[in-house]
Amino acid sequence: MITERETRDAPPHRVGLWHVGVVVSTAPQTPTGRSIVLDVPGWGGNLAGQHADVRLTAPDGYQAVRSYSIASAGETDRVELAVDRFPDGEVSPYLVDDLAVGDQVELRGPLGGWFVWTPAQTEPVQLIGGGSGIVPLMAMIRSHADSASAAPFRLLYSLRSPGDAFFRSELETPTPGLDVTWLYTRGTPAGLPRAAGRITPDDLAASAFPPSISPAVFVCGPTGFVETVANALVALGHDPHRVKTERFGGA
Amino acid sequence: MGIISRGFSGRSREHNPALPPGQYLTEDFPVLSAGPTPDVDTAEWEFSIRTESGAVHKWDWEQLQALPIEEVGTHIHCVTRWSKLGTSWRGVSLDTLFAEVETSNDYVMAHSYGGYTTNVPLEDLLDGKAWIAFEFDGEPLEAEHGGPARLLIPHLYFWKSAKWIRGLVMQSDDEPGFWEQNGYHLYGDPWLEQRYW
């Protein structure tokens, strides 16, 4: 039965071993978040949208593990994470504030076989991200570009204000085939017609691929954001089975 | 022990015996769902158990509410590592629902409104271990947490406690359900950290 399952679209190998990753670089992304590139010998690559368990060990042996979405994709031992600091978190403050180039952390994965996009998919793709929910969507955007996929991609990115964007420069110069719409909830740059506010069904009707072309839809962000967006998509006529969601809370 | 993370101290080392390995406490009630939340009206809600003979045992909302209702106080453990202690629920025991069901199959596939599935051995549903729950903390169960009714199997990781439960189908083999096909463990015992396969 295991063999049979491995031939489905589940992850191609069993999750098990912890790999030691070395931090290659870090980059500040937002006031509370940053990206971290790790070299993880033996990782063996991951699909766009998957996540990894990250394990920290204190000198007395105490360990803490959390899952983080991976911002990169492909058959490589390079793994890029992007982490937002939760003030009461146990692991994220360390990853955002303390981890330095050359430091080691342990990773296990890749995890998750559902919230993934592969270049074999040819249908239009609508990505909808809230805040750091952009991270797994970024992996899809990069995989789309790297594979020269002809699938049309659109991203709706909802964030507080322009300074809160992860991967801003990359998203401001998208590859052909990717269309990006920025939605601000608190502070909107001068000159934009849309007033600051949370994402609405009107935003989806105006900027997202319509249900008539049956896009694959990926929604990631805080629970309230995902709940609002997913309900609005279904109300607009999207097939619930084509709307994949991933929600996160504090860690 | 793994490599030491320079400068990492972590939180309190106080051991809480109610907490399975690798879990941390949360006071919130986080949500994990693979898709949109189905909108299920109790007027149309139905729950069924189907056996290998083709027999179908069915309950509508009123019939479910007329059965003996139990108060359940329990800890819940999510595979994403949060645990919530001392949660309180109301629901109908699966023992009650299976009382008239004749089956020689050992496995169950739980089916939900919205298409979610999860597999469970029958013995994990009986003997006071599982419920169809429709109240949480004294209130009707919210849709995003699985309302109007969800399976409650607190001794397994919480993805086994299928939200928006619609029915159980008896099976001769332990076939993987939705998350089980997508990387999660076939059984899911939190005390053995059976997270992934």
GROMACS .gro file of C-alpha atoms in nm:
model
  448
    1MET     CA    1   0.000   0.000   0.000
    2ILE     CA    2   0.287   0.235   0.075
    3THR     CA    3   0.428   0.183  -0.273
    4GLU     CA    4   0.090   0.255  -0.421
    5ARG     CA    5   0.058   0.575  -0.225
    6GLU     CA    6   0.400   0.693  -0.326
    7THR     CA    7   0.294   0.683  -0.688
    8ARG     CA    8   0.015   0.932  -0.623
    9ASP     CA    9   0.081   1.302  -0.611
   10ALA     CA   10   0.190   1.285  -0.249
   11PRO     CA   11   0.545   1.394  -0.163
   12PRO     CA   12   0.794   1.180  -0.353
   13HIS     CA   13   0.977   1.055  -0.048
   14ARG     CA   14   0.910   0.977   0.312
   15VAL     CA   15   0.957   1.245   0.570
   16GLY     CA   16   1.194   1.133   0.837
   17LEU     CA   17   1.550   1.244   0.863
   18TRP     CA   18   1.648   1.576   1.004
   19HIS     CA   19   1.889   1.763   0.781
   20VAL     CA   20   2.140   2.017   0.902
   21GLY     CA   21   2.103   2.346   0.717
   22VAL     CA   22   2.358   2.627   0.714
   23VAL     CA   23   2.243   2.984   0.678
   24VAL     CA   24   2.383   3.127   0.355
   25SER     CA   25   2.219   3.467   0.366
   26THR     CA   26   1.940   3.662   0.528
   27ALA     CA   27   1.754   3.967   0.407
   28PRO     CA   28   1.515   4.197   0.591
   29GLN     CA   29   1.178   4.196   0.419
   30THR     CA   30   0.940   4.385   0.647
   31PRO     CA   31   0.967   4.554   0.988
   32THR     CA   32   0.886   4.218   1.148
   33GLY     CA   33   0.999   3.962   0.896
   34ARG     CA   34   1.292   3.843   0.696
   35SER     CA   35   1.396   3.580   0.446
   36ILE     CA   36   1.660   3.318   0.521
   37VAL     CA   37   1.844   3.117   0.258
   38LEU     CA   38   1.984   2.786   0.378
   39ASP     CA   39   2.208   2.528   0.220
   40VAL     CA   40   2.066   2.191   0.327
   41PRO     CA   41   2.276   1.901   0.199
   42GLY     CA   42   2.051   1.602   0.135
   43TRP     CA   43   1.732   1.806   0.114
   44GLY     CA   44   1.675   1.700  -0.244
   45GLY     CA   45   1.430   1.968  -0.349
   46ASN     CA   46   1.067   2.053  -0.286
   47LEU     CA   47   0.752   2.142  -0.472
   48ALA     CA   48   0.619   2.496  -0.478
   49GLY     CA   49   0.390   2.548  -0.180
   50GLN     CA   50   0.533   2.287   0.055
   51HIS     CA   51   0.663   2.359   0.401
   52ALA     CA   52   0.939   2.241   0.631
   53ASP     CA   53   0.971   2.164   0.999
   54VAL     CA   54   1.245   2.373   1.158
   55ARG     CA   55   1.403   2.246   1.480
   56LEU     CA   56   1.602   2.453   1.728
   57THR     CA   57   1.801   2.296   2.013
   58ALA     CA   58   1.907   2.480   2.329
   59PRO     CA   59   2.236   2.394   2.503
   60ASP     CA   60   2.053   2.183   2.762
   61GLY     CA   61   1.891   1.972   2.491
   62TYR     CA   62   1.552   2.141   2.494
   63GLN     CA   63   1.406   2.144   2.143
   64ALA     CA   64   1.134   2.343   1.972
   65VAL     CA   65   0.991   2.265   1.629
   66ARG     CA   66   0.766   2.474   1.406
   67SER     CA   67   0.656   2.449   1.046
   68TYR     CA   68   0.736   2.724   0.795
   69SER     CA   69   0.633   2.767   0.436
   70ILE     CA   70   0.914   2.753   0.183
   71ALA     CA   71   0.951   3.048  -0.054
   72SER     CA   72   1.162   2.852  -0.301
   73ALA     CA   73   1.102   2.545  -0.517
   74GLY     CA   74   1.286   2.303  -0.739
   75GLU     CA   75   1.532   2.017  -0.724
   76THR     CA   76   1.795   2.188  -0.517
   77ASP     CA   77   1.944   2.174  -0.169
   78ARG     CA   78   1.893   2.550  -0.139
   79VAL     CA   79   1.590   2.634   0.073
   80GLU     CA   80   1.458   2.985   0.127
   81LEU     CA   81   1.229   3.051   0.420
   82ALA     CA   82   1.055   3.376   0.498
   83VAL     CA   83   0.946   3.422   0.855
   84ASP     CA   84   0.730   3.680   1.028
   85ARG     CA   85   0.803   3.744   1.394
   86PHE     CA   86   0.516   3.664   1.629
   87PRO     CA   87   0.585   3.866   1.945
   88ASP     CA   88   0.493   3.579   2.177
   89GLY     CA   89   0.644   3.315   1.956
   90GLU     CA   90   0.911   3.077   2.074
   91VAL     CA   91   1.082   3.009   1.744
   92SER     CA   92   1.003   3.294   1.505
   93PRO     CA   93   1.174   3.570   1.711
   94TYR     CA   94   1.494   3.366   1.706
   95LEU     CA   95   1.474   3.311   1.332
   96VAL     CA   96   1.402   3.677   1.262
   97ASP     CA   97   1.632   3.844   1.516
   98ASP     CA   98   1.912   3.608   1.616
   99LEU     CA   99   1.998   3.359   1.346
  100ALA     CA  100   2.308   3.467   1.154
  101VAL     CA  101   2.493   3.365   0.840
  102GLY     CA  102   2.692   3.049   0.910
  103ASP     CA  103   2.459   2.930   1.187
  104GLN     CA  104   2.308   2.585   1.167
  105VAL     CA  105   1.945   2.484   1.206
  106GLU     CA  106   1.779   2.153   1.142
  107LEU     CA  107   1.509   2.100   0.882
  108ARG     CA  108   1.278   1.813   0.799
  109GLY     CA  109   1.059   1.776   0.496
  110PRO     CA  110   0.936   1.878   0.253
  111LEU     CA  111   0.588   1.849   0.401
  112GLY     CA  112   0.243   1.877   0.251
  113GLY     CA  113   0.115   1.740  -0.076
  114TRP     CA  114  -0.202   1.945  -0.115
  115PHE     CA  115  -0.123   2.316  -0.127
  116VAL     CA  116   0.122   2.276  -0.415
  117TRP     CA  117   0.159   2.390  -0.774
  118THR     CA  118   0.365   2.203  -1.030
  119PRO     CA  119   0.475   2.321  -1.375
  120ALA     CA  120   0.277   2.029  -1.523
  121GLN     CA  121  -0.042   2.223  -1.443
  122THR     CA  122  -0.152   2.432  -1.741
  123GLU     CA  123  -0.473   2.597  -1.617
  124PRO     CA  124  -0.480   2.964  -1.510
  125VAL     CA  125  -0.369   3.018  -1.152
  126GLN     CA  126  -0.504   3.278  -0.911
  127LEU     CA  127  -0.290   3.339  -0.605
  128ILE     CA  128  -0.434   3.538  -0.314
  129GLY     CA  129  -0.203   3.616  -0.024
  130GLY     CA  130  -0.247   3.809   0.300
  131GLY     CA  131   0.065   3.935   0.480
  132SER     CA  132   0.328   3.665   0.519
  133GLY     CA  133   0.081   3.429   0.348
  134ILE     CA  134   0.270   3.533   0.036
  135VAL     CA  135   0.551   3.289   0.118
  136PRO     CA  136   0.422   2.962  -0.036
  137LEU     CA  137   0.270   3.164  -0.323
  138MET     CA  138   0.615   3.312  -0.389
  139ALA     CA  139   0.747   2.959  -0.439
  140MET     CA  140   0.475   2.905  -0.700
  141ILE     CA  141   0.561   3.235  -0.871
  142ARG     CA  142   0.927   3.140  -0.885
  143SER     CA  143   0.852   2.788  -1.005
  144HIS     CA  144   0.628   2.937  -1.275
  145ALA     CA  145   0.907   3.167  -1.390
  146ASP     CA  146   1.183   2.906  -1.368
  147SER     CA  147   0.987   2.654  -1.572
  148ALA     CA  148   0.882   2.911  -1.834
  149SER     CA  149   0.528   2.785  -1.775
  150ALA     CA  150   0.264   2.922  -2.011
  151ALA     CA  151  -0.007   2.904  -1.745
  152PRO     CA  152  -0.139   3.255  -1.680
  153PHE     CA  153  -0.072   3.363  -1.320
  154ARG     CA  154  -0.234   3.638  -1.119
  155LEU     CA  155  -0.151   3.746  -0.766
  156LEU     CA  156  -0.366   3.951  -0.531
  157TYR     CA  157  -0.147   4.057  -0.243
  158SER     CA  158  -0.315   4.212   0.059
  159LEU     CA  159  -0.092   4.385   0.313
  160ARG     CA  160  -0.105   4.664   0.566
  161SER     CA  161   0.110   4.919   0.389
  162PRO     CA  162   0.382   4.924   0.122
  163GLY     CA  163   0.656   4.867   0.381
  164ASP     CA  164   0.500   4.537   0.483
  165ALA     CA  165   0.558   4.361   0.151
  166PHE     CA  166   0.769   4.049   0.140
  167PHE     CA  167   0.967   4.015  -0.185
  168ARG     CA  168   0.862   4.361  -0.304
  169SER     CA  169   1.131   4.413  -0.564
  170GLU     CA  170   1.077   4.071  -0.717
  171LEU     CA  171   0.703   4.126  -0.733
  172GLU     CA  172   0.734   4.477  -0.875
  173THR     CA  173   0.914   4.342  -1.180
  174PRO     CA  174   0.719   4.024  -1.244
  175THR     CA  175   0.807   3.792  -1.527
  176PRO     CA  176   0.572   3.793  -1.826
  177GLY     CA  177   0.269   3.581  -1.750
  178LEU     CA  178   0.233   3.711  -1.395
  179ASP     CA  179   0.000   3.995  -1.310
  180VAL     CA  180   0.024   4.147  -0.961
  181THR     CA  181  -0.244   4.352  -0.784
  182TRP     CA  182  -0.151   4.516  -0.454
  183LEU     CA  183  -0.422   4.576  -0.196
  184TYR     CA  184  -0.344   4.784   0.114
  185THR     CA  185  -0.546   4.756   0.432
  186ARG     CA  186  -0.410   5.058   0.626
  187GLY     CA  187  -0.182   5.282   0.425
  188THR     CA  188  -0.213   5.324   0.049
  189PRO     CA  189   0.048   5.511  -0.154
  190ALA     CA  190  -0.073   5.837  -0.307
  191GLY     CA  191  -0.219   5.800  -0.652
  192LEU     CA  192  -0.380   5.461  -0.611
  193PRO     CA  193  -0.753   5.469  -0.676
  194ARG     CA  194  -0.847   5.207  -0.418
  195ALA     CA  195  -0.893   5.331  -0.062
  196ALA     CA  196  -0.714   5.136   0.210
  197GLY     CA  197  -0.924   4.850   0.343
  198ARG     CA  198  -0.955   4.481   0.382
  199ILE     CA  199  -1.006   4.269   0.075
  200THR     CA  200  -1.366   4.260  -0.045
  201PRO     CA  201  -1.571   4.055  -0.291
  202ASP     CA  202  -1.550   4.360  -0.521
  203ASP     CA  203  -1.169   4.334  -0.521
  204LEU     CA  204  -1.196   3.970  -0.619
  205ALA     CA  205  -1.452   4.046  -0.890
  206ALA     CA  206  -1.236   4.328  -1.025
  207SER     CA  207  -0.890   4.172  -1.016
  208ALA     CA  208  -0.908   3.794  -0.985
  209PHE     CA  209  -0.955   3.544  -1.267
  210PRO     CA  210  -1.329   3.479  -1.303
  211PRO     CA  211  -1.483   3.141  -1.224
  212SER     CA  212  -1.579   3.105  -1.592
  213ILE     CA  213  -1.221   3.013  -1.683
  214SER     CA  214  -1.190   2.764  -1.395
  215PRO     CA  215  -0.866   2.884  -1.242
  216ALA     CA  216  -0.682   2.690  -0.975
  217VAL     CA  217  -0.697   2.919  -0.672
  218PHE     CA  218  -0.452   2.925  -0.382
  219VAL     CA  219  -0.534   3.136  -0.077
  220CYS     CA  220  -0.289   3.178   0.211
  221GLY     CA  221  -0.288   3.411   0.509
  222PRO     CA  222  -0.428   3.459   0.857
  223THR     CA  223  -0.746   3.262   0.931
  224GLY     CA  224  -0.982   3.559   0.907
  225PHE     CA  225  -0.838   3.663   0.573
  226VAL     CA  226  -0.858   3.314   0.429
  227GLU     CA  227  -1.210   3.262   0.559
  228THR     CA  228  -1.329   3.590   0.405
  229VAL     CA  229  -1.162   3.531   0.071
  230ALA     CA  230  -1.261   3.167   0.036
  231ASN     CA  231  -1.625   3.240   0.118
  232ALA     CA  232  -1.631   3.529  -0.130
  233LEU     CA  233  -1.477   3.313  -0.403
  234VAL     CA  234  -1.744   3.049  -0.356
  235ALA     CA  235  -2.013   3.320  -0.358
  236LEU     CA  236  -1.869   3.451  -0.687
  237GLY     CA  237  -1.914   3.107  -0.838
  238HIS     CA  238  -1.576   2.944  -0.799
  239ASP     CA  239  -1.588   2.567  -0.756
  240PRO     CA  240  -1.496   2.504  -0.388
  241HIS     CA  241  -1.288   2.208  -0.500
  242ARG     CA  242  -1.062   2.439  -0.700
  243VAL     CA  243  -0.996   2.668  -0.405
  244LYS     CA  244  -0.706   2.547  -0.192
  245THR     CA  245  -0.640   2.723   0.136
  246GLU     CA  246  -0.368   2.742   0.393
  247ARG     CA  247  -0.414   2.929   0.719
  248PHE     CA  248  -0.166   3.015   0.986
  249GLY     CA  249  -0.167   3.129   1.343
  250GLY     CA  250   0.106   3.242   1.578
  251ALA     CA  251   0.408   3.027   1.652
  252MET     CA  252   2.013   1.544   2.041
  253GLY     CA  253   2.048   1.771   1.743
  254ILE     CA  254   2.301   2.041   1.678
  255ILE     CA  255   2.292   2.332   1.923
  256SER     CA  256   2.128   2.649   1.797
  257ARG     CA  257   2.363   2.924   1.906
  258GLY     CA  258   2.187   3.167   2.136
  259PHE     CA  259   1.859   2.978   2.150
  260SER     CA  260   1.720   2.920   2.496
  261GLY     CA  261   1.354   2.844   2.434
  262ARG     CA  262   1.072   2.872   2.678
  263SER     CA  263   1.000   2.721   3.012
  264ARG     CA  264   1.112   2.363   3.068
  265GLU     CA  265   0.814   2.295   3.292
  266HIS     CA  266   0.681   1.959   3.191
  267ASN     CA  267   0.308   1.939   3.150
  268PRO     CA  268   0.212   1.570   3.155
  269ALA     CA  269  -0.098   1.644   2.946
  270LEU     CA  270   0.118   1.763   2.659
  271PRO     CA  271   0.233   1.500   2.405
  272PRO     CA  272   0.591   1.521   2.277
  273GLY     CA  273   0.665   1.810   2.042
  274GLN     CA  274   0.343   1.998   2.123
  275TYR     CA  275   0.304   2.348   2.268
  276LEU     CA  276   0.010   2.497   2.453
  277THR     CA  277  -0.223   2.745   2.294
  278GLU     CA  278  -0.518   2.933   2.436
  279ASP     CA  279  -0.652   3.013   2.089
  280PHE     CA  280  -0.839   2.774   1.870
  281PRO     CA  281  -0.645   2.782   1.541
  282VAL     CA  282  -0.810   2.668   1.219
  283LEU     CA  283  -0.662   2.432   0.964
  284SER     CA  284  -0.868   2.358   0.655
  285ALA     CA  285  -0.776   2.261   0.302
  286GLY     CA  286  -1.045   2.465   0.131
  287PRO     CA  287  -1.346   2.690   0.175
  288THR     CA  288  -1.572   2.635   0.475
  289PRO     CA  289  -1.889   2.455   0.363
  290ASP     CA  290  -2.218   2.620   0.456
  291VAL     CA  291  -2.430   2.338   0.598
  292ASP     CA  292  -2.783   2.410   0.715
  293THR     CA  293  -2.906   2.190   1.000
  294ALA     CA  294  -3.241   2.167   0.815
  295GLU     CA  295  -3.063   1.973   0.543
  296TRP     CA  296  -2.798   1.810   0.756
  297GLU     CA  297  -2.788   1.433   0.759
  298PHE     CA  298  -2.547   1.184   0.909
  299SER     CA  299  -2.525   0.822   0.799
  300ILE     CA  300  -2.332   0.504   0.865
  301ARG     CA  301  -2.306   0.266   0.569
  302THR     CA  302  -2.194  -0.093   0.612
  303GLU     CA  303  -2.052  -0.354   0.377
  304SER     CA  304  -2.397  -0.508   0.333
  305GLY     CA  305  -2.524  -0.181   0.186
  306ALA     CA  306  -2.733  -0.106   0.495
  307VAL     CA  307  -2.752   0.265   0.569
  308HIS     CA  308  -2.831   0.405   0.914
  309LYS     CA  309  -2.940   0.768   0.894
  310TRP     CA  310  -3.007   1.052   1.132
  311ASP     CA  311  -3.128   1.401   1.060
  312TRP     CA  312  -3.053   1.691   1.294
  313GLU     CA  313  -3.362   1.641   1.512
  314GLN     CA  314  -3.304   1.268   1.542
  315LEU     CA  315  -2.944   1.330   1.645
  316GLN     CA  316  -3.050   1.580   1.910
  317ALA     CA  317  -3.302   1.329   2.048
  318LEU     CA  318  -3.026   1.080   2.129
  319PRO     CA  319  -2.846   1.080   2.464
  320ILE     CA  320  -2.610   1.379   2.465
  321GLU     CA  321  -2.282   1.364   2.651
  322GLU     CA  322  -2.062   1.634   2.796
  323VAL     CA  323  -1.702   1.580   2.692
  324GLY     CA  324  -1.406   1.748   2.858
  325THR     CA  325  -1.084   1.671   2.678
  326HIS     CA  326  -0.747   1.785   2.550
  327ILE     CA  327  -0.699   1.824   2.175
  328HIS     CA  328  -0.374   1.798   1.982
  329CYS     CA  329  -0.316   1.932   1.631
  330VAL     CA  330  -0.043   1.788   1.410
  331THR     CA  331   0.074   2.146   1.347
  332ARG     CA  332   0.196   2.128   1.709
  333TRP     CA  333  -0.056   2.321   1.910
  334SER     CA  334  -0.246   2.154   2.190
  335LYS     CA  335  -0.542   2.296   2.372
  336LEU     CA  336  -0.617   2.160   2.716
  337GLY     CA  337  -0.950   2.123   2.892
  338THR     CA  338  -1.181   2.190   2.600
  339SER     CA  339  -1.549   2.123   2.656
  340TRP     CA  340  -1.787   1.978   2.402
  341ARG     CA  341  -2.135   1.831   2.377
  342GLY     CA  342  -2.223   1.556   2.139
  343VAL     CA  343  -2.350   1.205   2.080
  344SER     CA  344  -2.122   0.911   2.146
  345LEU     CA  345  -2.036   0.692   1.849
  346ASP     CA  346  -2.123   0.399   2.077
  347THR     CA  347  -2.482   0.521   2.065
  348LEU     CA  348  -2.478   0.563   1.688
  349PHE     CA  349  -2.319   0.223   1.630
  350ALA     CA  350  -2.554   0.041   1.871
  351GLU     CA  351  -2.769  -0.102   1.593
  352VAL     CA  352  -2.500  -0.124   1.327
  353GLU     CA  353  -2.390  -0.472   1.224
  354THR     CA  354  -2.053  -0.492   1.057
  355SER     CA  355  -1.755  -0.720   1.048
  356ASN     CA  356  -1.531  -0.454   0.895
  357ASP     CA  357  -1.256  -0.309   1.110
  358TYR     CA  358  -1.202   0.026   0.938
  359VAL     CA  359  -1.400   0.340   0.874
  360MET     CA  360  -1.374   0.622   0.622
  361ALA     CA  361  -1.525   0.943   0.754
  362HIS     CA  362  -1.677   1.168   0.486
  363SER     CA  363  -1.750   1.537   0.527
  364TYR     CA  364  -1.958   1.799   0.355
  365GLY     CA  365  -1.714   1.964   0.117
  366GLY     CA  366  -1.548   1.634   0.027
  367TYR     CA  367  -1.295   1.590   0.309
  368THR     CA  368  -1.222   1.232   0.415
  369THR     CA  369  -1.020   1.070   0.690
  370ASN     CA  370  -0.966   0.706   0.785
  371VAL     CA  371  -0.999   0.562   1.135
  372PRO     CA  372  -1.000   0.209   1.277
  373LEU     CA  373  -1.346   0.123   1.412
  374GLU     CA  374  -1.208   0.042   1.757
  375ASP     CA  375  -1.090   0.403   1.786
  376LEU     CA  376  -1.450   0.521   1.752
  377LEU     CA  377  -1.602   0.292   2.019
  378ASP     CA  378  -1.588   0.246   2.396
  379GLY     CA  379  -1.630   0.612   2.483
  380LYS     CA  380  -1.350   0.740   2.261
  381ALA     CA  381  -1.538   0.938   1.995
  382TRP     CA  382  -1.840   1.160   1.942
  383ILE     CA  383  -2.039   1.356   1.687
  384ALA     CA  384  -1.995   1.696   1.852
  385PHE     CA  385  -2.210   2.001   1.787
  386GLU     CA  386  -2.130   2.233   2.077
  387PHE     CA  387  -1.800   2.382   2.184
  388ASP     CA  388  -1.761   2.582   2.505
  389GLY     CA  389  -2.135   2.602   2.551
  390GLU     CA  390  -2.207   2.744   2.206
  391PRO     CA  391  -2.315   2.584   1.879
  392LEU     CA  392  -2.002   2.476   1.693
  393GLU     CA  393  -1.895   2.748   1.449
  394ALA     CA  394  -1.872   2.658   1.082
  395GLU     CA  395  -1.499   2.728   1.062
  396HIS     CA  396  -1.445   2.480   1.344
  397GLY     CA  397  -1.657   2.217   1.173
  398GLY     CA  398  -2.015   2.315   1.255
  399PRO     CA  399  -2.287   2.221   1.254
  400ALA     CA  400  -2.127   1.893   1.362
  401ARG     CA  401  -1.784   1.737   1.356
  402LEU     CA  402  -1.628   1.412   1.453
  403LEU     CA  403  -1.441   1.433   1.785
  404ILE     CA  404  -1.168   1.172   1.838
  405PRO     CA  405  -0.946   1.348   2.090
  406HIS     CA  406  -0.695   1.067   2.141
  407LEU     CA  407  -0.574   1.107   1.780
  408TYR     CA  408  -0.428   1.415   1.610
  409PHE     CA  409  -0.709   1.657   1.541
  410TRP     CA  410  -0.718   1.617   1.162
  411LYS     CA  411  -0.889   1.284   1.236
  412SER     CA  412  -1.175   1.475   1.402
  413ALA     CA  413  -1.334   1.550   1.065
  414LYS     CA  414  -1.517   1.882   1.041
  415TRP     CA  415  -1.861   1.906   0.876
  416ILE     CA  416  -1.915   1.534   0.924
  417ARG     CA  417  -2.165   1.375   0.685
  418GLY     CA  418  -2.117   1.004   0.723
  419LEU     CA  419  -1.907   0.698   0.797
  420VAL     CA  420  -1.848   0.416   0.552
  421MET     CA  421  -1.731   0.078   0.678
  422GLN     CA  422  -1.427  -0.062   0.500
  423SER     CA  423  -1.241  -0.391   0.510
  424ASP     CA  424  -0.902  -0.215   0.474
  425ASP     CA  425  -0.741   0.095   0.619
  426GLU     CA  426  -0.737   0.315   0.309
  427PRO     CA  427  -0.581   0.663   0.340
  428GLY     CA  428  -0.815   0.963   0.358
  429PHE     CA  429  -0.745   1.317   0.241
  430TRP     CA  430  -0.453   1.432   0.456
  431GLU     CA  431  -0.328   1.076   0.478
  432GLN     CA  432  -0.286   1.081   0.098
  433ASN     CA  433  -0.113   1.416   0.131
  434GLY     CA  434   0.163   1.321   0.367
  435TYR     CA  435   0.009   1.273   0.709
  436HIS     CA  436   0.029   0.950   0.906
  437LEU     CA  437  -0.226   0.674   0.850
  438TYR     CA  438  -0.312   0.648   1.221
  439GLY     CA  439  -0.197   0.967   1.396
  440ASP     CA  440  -0.124   0.892   1.762
  441PRO     CA  441   0.003   1.217   1.921
  442TRP     CA  442   0.183   1.031   2.202
  443LEU     CA  443   0.389   0.844   1.944
  444GLU     CA  444   0.431   1.161   1.731
  445GLN     CA  445   0.279   0.987   1.430
  446ARG     CA  446   0.267   1.307   1.225
  447TYR     CA  447   0.392   1.210   0.881
  448TRP     CA  448   0.452   0.885   0.700
   0.00000   0.00000   0.00000
